mmCIF file of N, CA and C in Angstrom:
data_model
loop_
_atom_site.group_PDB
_atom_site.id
_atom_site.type_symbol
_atom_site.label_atom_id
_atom_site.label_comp_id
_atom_site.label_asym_id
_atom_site.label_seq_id
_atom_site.Cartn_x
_atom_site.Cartn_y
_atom_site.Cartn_z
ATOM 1 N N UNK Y 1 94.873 117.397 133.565
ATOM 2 C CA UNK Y 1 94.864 118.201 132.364
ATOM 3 C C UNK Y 1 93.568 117.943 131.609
ATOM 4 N N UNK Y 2 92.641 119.071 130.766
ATOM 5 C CA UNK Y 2 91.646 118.842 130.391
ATOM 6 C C UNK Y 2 92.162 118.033 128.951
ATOM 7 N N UNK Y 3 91.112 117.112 128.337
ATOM 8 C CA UNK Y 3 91.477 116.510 127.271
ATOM 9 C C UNK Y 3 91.771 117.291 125.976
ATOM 10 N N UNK Y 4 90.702 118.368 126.309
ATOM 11 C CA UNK Y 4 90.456 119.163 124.771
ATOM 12 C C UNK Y 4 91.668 120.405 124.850
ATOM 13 N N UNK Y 5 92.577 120.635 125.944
ATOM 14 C CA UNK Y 5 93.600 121.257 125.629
ATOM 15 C C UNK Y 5 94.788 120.244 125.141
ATOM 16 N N UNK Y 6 94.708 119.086 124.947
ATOM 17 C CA UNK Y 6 95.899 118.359 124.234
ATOM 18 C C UNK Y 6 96.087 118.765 122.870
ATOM 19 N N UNK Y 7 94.933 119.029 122.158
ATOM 20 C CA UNK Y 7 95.554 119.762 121.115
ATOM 21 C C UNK Y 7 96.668 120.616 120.700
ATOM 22 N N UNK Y 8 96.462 121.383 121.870
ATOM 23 C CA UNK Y 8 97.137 122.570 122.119
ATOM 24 C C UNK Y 8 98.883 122.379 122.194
ATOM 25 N N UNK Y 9 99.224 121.062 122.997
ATOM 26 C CA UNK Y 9 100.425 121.178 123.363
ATOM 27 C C UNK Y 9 101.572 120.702 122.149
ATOM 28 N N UNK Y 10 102.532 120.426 122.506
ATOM 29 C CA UNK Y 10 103.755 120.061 121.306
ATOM 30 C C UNK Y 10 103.734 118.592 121.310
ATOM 31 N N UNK Y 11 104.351 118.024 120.679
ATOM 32 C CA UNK Y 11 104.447 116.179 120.881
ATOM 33 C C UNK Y 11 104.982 115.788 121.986
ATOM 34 N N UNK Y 12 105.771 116.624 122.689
ATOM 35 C CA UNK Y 12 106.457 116.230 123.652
ATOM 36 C C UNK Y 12 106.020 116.278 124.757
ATOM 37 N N UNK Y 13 104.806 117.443 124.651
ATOM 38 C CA UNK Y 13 104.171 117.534 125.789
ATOM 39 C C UNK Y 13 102.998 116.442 125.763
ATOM 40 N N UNK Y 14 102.528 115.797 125.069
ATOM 41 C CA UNK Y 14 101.625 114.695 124.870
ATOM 42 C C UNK Y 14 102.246 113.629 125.501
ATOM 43 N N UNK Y 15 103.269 113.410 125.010
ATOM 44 C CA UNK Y 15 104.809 112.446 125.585
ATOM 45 C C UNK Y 15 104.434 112.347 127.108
ATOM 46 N N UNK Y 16 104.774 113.538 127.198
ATOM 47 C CA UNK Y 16 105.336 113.564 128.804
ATOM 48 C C UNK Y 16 103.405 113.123 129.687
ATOM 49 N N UNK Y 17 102.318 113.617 129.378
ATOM 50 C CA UNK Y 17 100.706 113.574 129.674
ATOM 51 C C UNK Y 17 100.959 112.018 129.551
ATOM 52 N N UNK Y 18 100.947 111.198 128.642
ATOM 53 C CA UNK Y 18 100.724 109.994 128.231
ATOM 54 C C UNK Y 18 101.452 109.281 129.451
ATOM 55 N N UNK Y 19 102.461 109.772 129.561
ATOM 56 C CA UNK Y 19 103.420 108.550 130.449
ATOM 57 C C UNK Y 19 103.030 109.179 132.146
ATOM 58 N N UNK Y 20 102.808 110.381 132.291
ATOM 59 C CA UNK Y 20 102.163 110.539 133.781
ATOM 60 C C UNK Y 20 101.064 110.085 133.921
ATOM 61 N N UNK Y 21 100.360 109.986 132.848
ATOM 62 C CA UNK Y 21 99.103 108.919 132.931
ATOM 63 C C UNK Y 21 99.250 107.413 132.961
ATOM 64 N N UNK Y 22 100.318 106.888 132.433
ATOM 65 C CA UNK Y 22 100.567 105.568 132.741
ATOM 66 C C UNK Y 22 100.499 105.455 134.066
ATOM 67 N N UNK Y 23 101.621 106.135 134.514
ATOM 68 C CA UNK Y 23 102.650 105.875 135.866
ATOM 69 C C UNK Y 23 101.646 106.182 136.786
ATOM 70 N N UNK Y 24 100.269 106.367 136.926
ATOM 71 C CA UNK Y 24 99.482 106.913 137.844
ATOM 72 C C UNK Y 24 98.594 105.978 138.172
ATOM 73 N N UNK Y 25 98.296 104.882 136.579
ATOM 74 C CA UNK Y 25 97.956 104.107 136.889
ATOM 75 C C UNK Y 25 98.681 102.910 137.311
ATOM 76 N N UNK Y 26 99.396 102.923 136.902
ATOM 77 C CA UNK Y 26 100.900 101.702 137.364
ATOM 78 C C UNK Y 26 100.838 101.815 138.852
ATOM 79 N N UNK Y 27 100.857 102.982 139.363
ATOM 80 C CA UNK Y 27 101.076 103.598 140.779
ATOM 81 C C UNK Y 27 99.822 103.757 141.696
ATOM 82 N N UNK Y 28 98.483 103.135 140.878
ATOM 83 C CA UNK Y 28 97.362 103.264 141.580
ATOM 84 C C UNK Y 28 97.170 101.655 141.574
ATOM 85 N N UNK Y 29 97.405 100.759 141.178
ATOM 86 C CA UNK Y 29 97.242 99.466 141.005
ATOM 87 C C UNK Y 29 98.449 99.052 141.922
ATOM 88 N N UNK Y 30 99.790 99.588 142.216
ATOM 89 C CA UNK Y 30 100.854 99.662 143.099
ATOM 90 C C UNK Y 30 101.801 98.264 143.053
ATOM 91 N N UNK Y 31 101.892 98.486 140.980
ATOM 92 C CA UNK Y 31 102.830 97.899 141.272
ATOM 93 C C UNK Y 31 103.992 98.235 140.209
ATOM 94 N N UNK Y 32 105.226 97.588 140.661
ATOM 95 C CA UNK Y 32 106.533 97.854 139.941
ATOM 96 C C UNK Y 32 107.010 98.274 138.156
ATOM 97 N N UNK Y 33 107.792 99.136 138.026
ATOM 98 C CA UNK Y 33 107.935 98.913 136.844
ATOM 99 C C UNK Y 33 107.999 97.918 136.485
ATOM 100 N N UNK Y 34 109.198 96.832 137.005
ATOM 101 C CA UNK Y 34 109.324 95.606 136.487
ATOM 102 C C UNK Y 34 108.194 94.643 136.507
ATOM 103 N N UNK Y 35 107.491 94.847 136.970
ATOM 104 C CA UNK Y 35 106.097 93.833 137.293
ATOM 105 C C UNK Y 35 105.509 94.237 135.883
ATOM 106 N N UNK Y 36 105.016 95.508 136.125
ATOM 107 C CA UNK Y 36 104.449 95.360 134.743
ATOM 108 C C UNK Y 36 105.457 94.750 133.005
ATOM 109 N N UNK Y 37 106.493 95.548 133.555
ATOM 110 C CA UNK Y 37 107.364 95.166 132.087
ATOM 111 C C UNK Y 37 107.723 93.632 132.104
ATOM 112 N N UNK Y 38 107.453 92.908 133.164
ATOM 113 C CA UNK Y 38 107.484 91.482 132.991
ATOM 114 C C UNK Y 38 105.888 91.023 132.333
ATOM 115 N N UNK Y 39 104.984 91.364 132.597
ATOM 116 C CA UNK Y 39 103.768 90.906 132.677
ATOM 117 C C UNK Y 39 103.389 91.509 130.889
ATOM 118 N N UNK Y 40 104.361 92.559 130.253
ATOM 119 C CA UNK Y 40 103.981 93.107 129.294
ATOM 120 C C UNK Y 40 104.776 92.434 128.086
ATOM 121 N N UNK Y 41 106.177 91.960 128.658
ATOM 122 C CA UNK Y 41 106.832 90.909 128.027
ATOM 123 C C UNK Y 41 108.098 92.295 126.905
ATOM 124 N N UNK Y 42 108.679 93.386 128.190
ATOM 125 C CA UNK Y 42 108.879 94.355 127.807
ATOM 126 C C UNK Y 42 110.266 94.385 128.479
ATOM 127 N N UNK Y 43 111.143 95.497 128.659
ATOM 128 C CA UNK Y 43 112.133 95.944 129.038
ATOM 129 C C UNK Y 43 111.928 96.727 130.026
ATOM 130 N N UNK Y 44 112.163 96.660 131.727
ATOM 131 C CA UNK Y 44 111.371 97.771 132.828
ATOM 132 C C UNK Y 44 112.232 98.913 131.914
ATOM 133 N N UNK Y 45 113.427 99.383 130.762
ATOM 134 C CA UNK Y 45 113.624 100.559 130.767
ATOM 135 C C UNK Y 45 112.896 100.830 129.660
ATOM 136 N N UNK Y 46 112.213 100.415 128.804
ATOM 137 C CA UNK Y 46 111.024 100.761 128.318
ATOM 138 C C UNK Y 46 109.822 100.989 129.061
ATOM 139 N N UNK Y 47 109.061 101.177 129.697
ATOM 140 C CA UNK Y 47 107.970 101.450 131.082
ATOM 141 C C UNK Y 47 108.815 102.399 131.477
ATOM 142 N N UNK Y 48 109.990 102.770 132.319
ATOM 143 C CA UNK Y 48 110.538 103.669 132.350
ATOM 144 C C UNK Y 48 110.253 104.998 131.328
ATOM 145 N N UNK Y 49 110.983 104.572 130.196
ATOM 146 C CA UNK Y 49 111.073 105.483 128.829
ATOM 147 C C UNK Y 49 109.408 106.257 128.984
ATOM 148 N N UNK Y 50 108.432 105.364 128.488
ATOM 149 C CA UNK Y 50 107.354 106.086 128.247
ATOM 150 C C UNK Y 50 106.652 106.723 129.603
ATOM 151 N N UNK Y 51 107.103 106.052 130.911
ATOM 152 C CA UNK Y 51 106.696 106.930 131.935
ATOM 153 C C UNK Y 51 107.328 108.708 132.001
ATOM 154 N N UNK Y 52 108.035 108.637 131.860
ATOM 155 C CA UNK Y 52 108.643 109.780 131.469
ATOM 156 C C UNK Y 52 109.100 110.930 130.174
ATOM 157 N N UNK Y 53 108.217 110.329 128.923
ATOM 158 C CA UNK Y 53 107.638 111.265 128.175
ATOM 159 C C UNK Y 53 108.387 110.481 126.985
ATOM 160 N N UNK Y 54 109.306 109.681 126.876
ATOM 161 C CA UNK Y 54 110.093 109.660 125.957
ATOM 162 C C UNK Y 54 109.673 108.705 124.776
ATOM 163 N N UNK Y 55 109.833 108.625 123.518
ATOM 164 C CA UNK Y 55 109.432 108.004 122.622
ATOM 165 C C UNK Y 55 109.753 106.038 122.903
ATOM 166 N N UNK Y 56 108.816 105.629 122.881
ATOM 167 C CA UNK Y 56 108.679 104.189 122.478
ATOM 168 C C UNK Y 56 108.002 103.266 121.623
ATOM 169 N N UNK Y 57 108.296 102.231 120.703
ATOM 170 C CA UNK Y 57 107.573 101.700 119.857
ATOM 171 C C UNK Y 57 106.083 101.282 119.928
ATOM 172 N N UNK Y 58 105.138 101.475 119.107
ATOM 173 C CA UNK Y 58 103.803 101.306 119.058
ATOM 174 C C UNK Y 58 103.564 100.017 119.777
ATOM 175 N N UNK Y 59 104.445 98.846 119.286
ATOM 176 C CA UNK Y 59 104.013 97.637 119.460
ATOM 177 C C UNK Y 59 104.376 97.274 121.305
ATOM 178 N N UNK Y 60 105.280 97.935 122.044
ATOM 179 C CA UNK Y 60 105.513 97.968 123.420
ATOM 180 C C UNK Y 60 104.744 98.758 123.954
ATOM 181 N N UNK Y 61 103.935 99.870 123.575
ATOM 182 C CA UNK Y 61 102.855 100.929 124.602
ATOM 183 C C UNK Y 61 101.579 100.063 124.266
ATOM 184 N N UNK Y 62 101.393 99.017 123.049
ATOM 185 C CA UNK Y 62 100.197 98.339 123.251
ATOM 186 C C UNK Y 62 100.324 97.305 124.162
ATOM 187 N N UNK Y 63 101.832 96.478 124.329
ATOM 188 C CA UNK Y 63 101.732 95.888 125.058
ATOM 189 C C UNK Y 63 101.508 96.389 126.513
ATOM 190 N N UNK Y 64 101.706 97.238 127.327
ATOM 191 C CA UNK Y 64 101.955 97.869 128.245
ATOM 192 C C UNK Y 64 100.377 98.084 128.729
ATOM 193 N N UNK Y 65 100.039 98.655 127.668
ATOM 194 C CA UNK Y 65 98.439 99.311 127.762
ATOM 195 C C UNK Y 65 97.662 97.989 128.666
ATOM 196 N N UNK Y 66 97.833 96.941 127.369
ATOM 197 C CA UNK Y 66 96.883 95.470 127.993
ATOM 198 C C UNK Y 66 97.936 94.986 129.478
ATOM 199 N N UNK Y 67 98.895 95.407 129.803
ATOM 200 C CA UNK Y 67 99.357 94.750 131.435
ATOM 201 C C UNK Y 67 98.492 95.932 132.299
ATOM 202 N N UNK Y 68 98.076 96.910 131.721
ATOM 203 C CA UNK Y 68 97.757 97.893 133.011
ATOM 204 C C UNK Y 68 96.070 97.772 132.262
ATOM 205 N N UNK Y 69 95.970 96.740 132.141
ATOM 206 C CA UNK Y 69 93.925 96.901 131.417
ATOM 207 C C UNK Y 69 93.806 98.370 131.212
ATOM 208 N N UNK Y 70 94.381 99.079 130.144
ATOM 209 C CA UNK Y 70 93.957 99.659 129.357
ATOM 210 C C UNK Y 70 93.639 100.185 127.791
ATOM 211 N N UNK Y 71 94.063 98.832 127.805
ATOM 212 C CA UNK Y 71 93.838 99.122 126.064
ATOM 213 C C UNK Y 71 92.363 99.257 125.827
ATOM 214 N N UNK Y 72 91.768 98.907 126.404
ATOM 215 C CA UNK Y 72 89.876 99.107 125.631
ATOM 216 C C UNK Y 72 89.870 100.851 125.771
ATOM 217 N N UNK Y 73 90.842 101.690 126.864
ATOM 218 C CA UNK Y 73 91.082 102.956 126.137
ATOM 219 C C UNK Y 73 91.176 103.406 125.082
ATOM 220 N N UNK Y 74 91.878 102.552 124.086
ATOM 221 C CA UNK Y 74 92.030 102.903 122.181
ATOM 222 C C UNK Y 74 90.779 103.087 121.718
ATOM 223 N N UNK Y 75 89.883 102.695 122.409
ATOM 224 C CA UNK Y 75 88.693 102.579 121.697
ATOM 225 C C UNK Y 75 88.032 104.613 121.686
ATOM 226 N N UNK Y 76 88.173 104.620 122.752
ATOM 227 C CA UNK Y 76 88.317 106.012 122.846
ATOM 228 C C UNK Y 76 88.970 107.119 122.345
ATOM 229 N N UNK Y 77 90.650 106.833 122.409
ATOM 230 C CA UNK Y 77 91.457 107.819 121.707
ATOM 231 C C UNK Y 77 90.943 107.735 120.241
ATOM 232 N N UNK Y 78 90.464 106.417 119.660
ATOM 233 C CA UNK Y 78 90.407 106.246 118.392
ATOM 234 C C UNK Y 78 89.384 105.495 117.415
ATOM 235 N N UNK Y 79 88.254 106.130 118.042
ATOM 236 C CA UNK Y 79 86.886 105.693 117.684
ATOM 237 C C UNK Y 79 86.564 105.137 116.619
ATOM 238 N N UNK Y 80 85.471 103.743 116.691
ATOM 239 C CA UNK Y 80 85.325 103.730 115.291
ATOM 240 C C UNK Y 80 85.062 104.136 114.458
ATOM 241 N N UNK Y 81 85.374 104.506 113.031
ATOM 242 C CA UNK Y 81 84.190 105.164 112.255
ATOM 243 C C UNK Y 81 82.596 104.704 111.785
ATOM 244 N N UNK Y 82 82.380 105.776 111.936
ATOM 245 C CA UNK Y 82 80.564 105.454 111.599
ATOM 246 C C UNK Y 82 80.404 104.746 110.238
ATOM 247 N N UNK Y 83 79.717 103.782 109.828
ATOM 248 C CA UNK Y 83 79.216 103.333 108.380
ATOM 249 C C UNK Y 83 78.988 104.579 107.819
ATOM 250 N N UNK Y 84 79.199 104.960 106.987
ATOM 251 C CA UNK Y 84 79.049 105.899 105.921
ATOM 252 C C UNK Y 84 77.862 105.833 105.286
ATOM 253 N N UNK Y 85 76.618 106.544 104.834
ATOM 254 C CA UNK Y 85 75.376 105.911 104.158
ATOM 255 C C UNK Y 85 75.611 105.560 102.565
ATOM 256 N N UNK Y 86 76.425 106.000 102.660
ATOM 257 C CA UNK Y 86 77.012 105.313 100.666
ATOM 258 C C UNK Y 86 76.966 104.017 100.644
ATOM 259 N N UNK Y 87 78.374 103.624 102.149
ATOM 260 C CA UNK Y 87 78.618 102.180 101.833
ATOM 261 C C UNK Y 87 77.650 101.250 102.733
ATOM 262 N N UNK Y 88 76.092 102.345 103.327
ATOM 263 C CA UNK Y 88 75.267 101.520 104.457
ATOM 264 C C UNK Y 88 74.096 101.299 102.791
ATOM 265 N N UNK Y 89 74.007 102.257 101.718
ATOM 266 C CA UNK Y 89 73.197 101.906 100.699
ATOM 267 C C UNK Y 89 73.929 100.385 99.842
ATOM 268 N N UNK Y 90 75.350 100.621 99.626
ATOM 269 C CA UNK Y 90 76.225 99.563 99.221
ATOM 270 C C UNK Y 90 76.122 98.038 99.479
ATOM 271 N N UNK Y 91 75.663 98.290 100.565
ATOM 272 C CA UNK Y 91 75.872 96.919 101.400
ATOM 273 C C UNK Y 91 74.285 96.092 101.495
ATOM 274 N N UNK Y 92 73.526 97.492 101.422
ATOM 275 C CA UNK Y 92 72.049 96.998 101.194
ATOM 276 C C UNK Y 92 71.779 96.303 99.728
ATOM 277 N N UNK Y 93 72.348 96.977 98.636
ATOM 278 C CA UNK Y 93 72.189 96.587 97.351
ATOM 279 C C UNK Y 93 71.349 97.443 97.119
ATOM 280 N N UNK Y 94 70.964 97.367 95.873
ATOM 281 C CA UNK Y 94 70.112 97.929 95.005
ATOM 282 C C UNK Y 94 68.628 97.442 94.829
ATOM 283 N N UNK Y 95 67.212 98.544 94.900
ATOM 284 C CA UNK Y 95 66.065 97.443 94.811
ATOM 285 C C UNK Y 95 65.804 98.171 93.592
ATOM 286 N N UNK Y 96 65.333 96.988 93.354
ATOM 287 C CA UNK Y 96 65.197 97.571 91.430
ATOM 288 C C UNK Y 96 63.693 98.212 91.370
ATOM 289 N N UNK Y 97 63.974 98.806 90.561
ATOM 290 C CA UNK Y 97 62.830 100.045 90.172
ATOM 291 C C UNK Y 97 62.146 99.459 88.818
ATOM 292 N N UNK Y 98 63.271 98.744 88.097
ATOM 293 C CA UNK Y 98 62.440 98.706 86.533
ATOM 294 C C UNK Y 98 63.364 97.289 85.699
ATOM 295 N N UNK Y 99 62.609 96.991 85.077
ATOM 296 C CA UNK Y 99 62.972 95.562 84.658
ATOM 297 C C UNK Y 99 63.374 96.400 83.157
ATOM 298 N N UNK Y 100 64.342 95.736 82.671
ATOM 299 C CA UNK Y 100 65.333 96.051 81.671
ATOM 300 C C UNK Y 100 65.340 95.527 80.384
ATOM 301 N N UNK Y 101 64.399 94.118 80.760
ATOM 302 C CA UNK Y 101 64.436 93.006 79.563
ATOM 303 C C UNK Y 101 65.478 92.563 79.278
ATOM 304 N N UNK Y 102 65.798 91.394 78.399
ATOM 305 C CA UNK Y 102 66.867 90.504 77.568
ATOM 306 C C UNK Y 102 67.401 91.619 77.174
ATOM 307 N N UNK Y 103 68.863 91.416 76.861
ATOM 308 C CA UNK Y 103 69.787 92.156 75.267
ATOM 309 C C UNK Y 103 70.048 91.209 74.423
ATOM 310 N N UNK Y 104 69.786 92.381 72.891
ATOM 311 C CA UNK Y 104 69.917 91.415 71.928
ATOM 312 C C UNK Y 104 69.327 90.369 71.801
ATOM 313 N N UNK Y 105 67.785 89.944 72.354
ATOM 314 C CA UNK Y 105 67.423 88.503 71.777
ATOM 315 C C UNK Y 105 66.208 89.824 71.262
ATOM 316 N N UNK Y 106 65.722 88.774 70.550
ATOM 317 C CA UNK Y 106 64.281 89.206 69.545
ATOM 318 C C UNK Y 106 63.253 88.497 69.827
ATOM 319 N N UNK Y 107 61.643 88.886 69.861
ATOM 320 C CA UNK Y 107 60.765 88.361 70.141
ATOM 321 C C UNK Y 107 60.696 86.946 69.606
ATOM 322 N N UNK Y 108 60.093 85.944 70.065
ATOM 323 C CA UNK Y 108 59.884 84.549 69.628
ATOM 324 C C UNK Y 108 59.226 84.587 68.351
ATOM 325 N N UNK Y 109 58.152 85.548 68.247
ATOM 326 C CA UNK Y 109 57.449 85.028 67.207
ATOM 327 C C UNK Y 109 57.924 85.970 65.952
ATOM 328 N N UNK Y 110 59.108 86.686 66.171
ATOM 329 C CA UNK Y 110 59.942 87.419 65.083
ATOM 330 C C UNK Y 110 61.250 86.622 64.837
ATOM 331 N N UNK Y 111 61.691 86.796 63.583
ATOM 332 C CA UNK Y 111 62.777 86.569 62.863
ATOM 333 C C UNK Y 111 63.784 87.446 63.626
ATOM 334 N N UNK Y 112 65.018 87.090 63.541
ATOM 335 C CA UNK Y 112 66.190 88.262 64.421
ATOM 336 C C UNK Y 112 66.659 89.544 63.001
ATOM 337 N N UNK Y 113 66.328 88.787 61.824
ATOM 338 C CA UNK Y 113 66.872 89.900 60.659
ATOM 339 C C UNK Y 113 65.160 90.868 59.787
ATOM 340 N N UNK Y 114 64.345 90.361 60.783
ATOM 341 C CA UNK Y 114 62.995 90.935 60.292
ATOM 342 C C UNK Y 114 63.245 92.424 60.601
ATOM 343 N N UNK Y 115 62.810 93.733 59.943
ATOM 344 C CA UNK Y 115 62.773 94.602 60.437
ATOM 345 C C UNK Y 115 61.444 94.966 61.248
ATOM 346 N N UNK Y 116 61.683 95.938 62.238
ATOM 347 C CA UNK Y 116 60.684 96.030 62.973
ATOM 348 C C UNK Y 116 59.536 97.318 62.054
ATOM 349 N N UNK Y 117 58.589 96.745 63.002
ATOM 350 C CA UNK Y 117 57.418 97.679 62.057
ATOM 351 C C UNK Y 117 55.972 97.854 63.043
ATOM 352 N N UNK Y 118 55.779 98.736 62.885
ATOM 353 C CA UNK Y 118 53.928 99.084 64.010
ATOM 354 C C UNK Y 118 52.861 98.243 63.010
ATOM 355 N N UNK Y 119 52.365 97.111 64.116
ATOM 356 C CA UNK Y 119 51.237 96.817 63.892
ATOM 357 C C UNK Y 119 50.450 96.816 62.734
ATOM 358 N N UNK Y 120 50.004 98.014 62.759
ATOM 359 C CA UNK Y 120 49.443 98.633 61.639
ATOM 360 C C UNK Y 120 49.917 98.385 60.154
ATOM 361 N N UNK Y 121 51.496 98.626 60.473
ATOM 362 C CA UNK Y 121 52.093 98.624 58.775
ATOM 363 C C UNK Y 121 52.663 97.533 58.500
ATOM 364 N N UNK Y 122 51.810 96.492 58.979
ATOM 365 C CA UNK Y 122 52.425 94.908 58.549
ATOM 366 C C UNK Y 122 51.508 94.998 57.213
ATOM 367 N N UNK Y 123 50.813 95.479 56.703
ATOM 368 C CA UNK Y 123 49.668 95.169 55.615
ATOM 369 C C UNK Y 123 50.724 94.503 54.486
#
């Protein structure tokens, strides 16, 4: 089946793709349900279940995945996401453009209650 028609089908038909894809590899490596569902630390009628389309818990098709070396598949169904350049600027920090000075302190050689005045109109 092509990948990009999975869209297309119902859940059940994903179901049923997913577990003929197990069982093909289960069946190309040639060995037992129970072999694997021992080696997966599973129920052979779970391996069963999902060979044949039917719903099983997340945490038993991961186990399953790693008895038949395929979990580095997830990596595929479910790619990482790319750094984002927001959080690739985020992570860089900020380079400063402009110096800000103290708040609230007053020059050394001024009083803090002096009012300010130009140069000029100190006379």
């Amino acid at each position: 089946m092509n990948i990009n028609a999975l869209g297309s089908l119902s859940d059940a038909e994903v179901l049923k793709e997913l577990g003929e894809r197990v069982a093909r590899h289960r069946l190309n490596r040639n060995e037992t349900q129970a072999a694997v569902a021992r080696e997966a630390g599973v129920a052979r009628r779970t391996v069963s279940k999902l060979e044949t389309g039917r719903v099983i818990d997340i945490q038993s098709l991961i186990r399953i995945l790693r008895a038949l070396d395929l979990l580095d598949g997830l990596d595929q169904l479910i790619p990482a996401p790319p750094v984002s350049p927001v959080a690739l600027a985020e992570a860089r920090g900020r380079v400063r453009e402009r110096a800000r000075g103290k708040r609230g302190t007053a020059p050394a050689d001024q009083p803090e209650s002096a009012e300010w005045k130009w140069p000029d109109q100190e006379r």
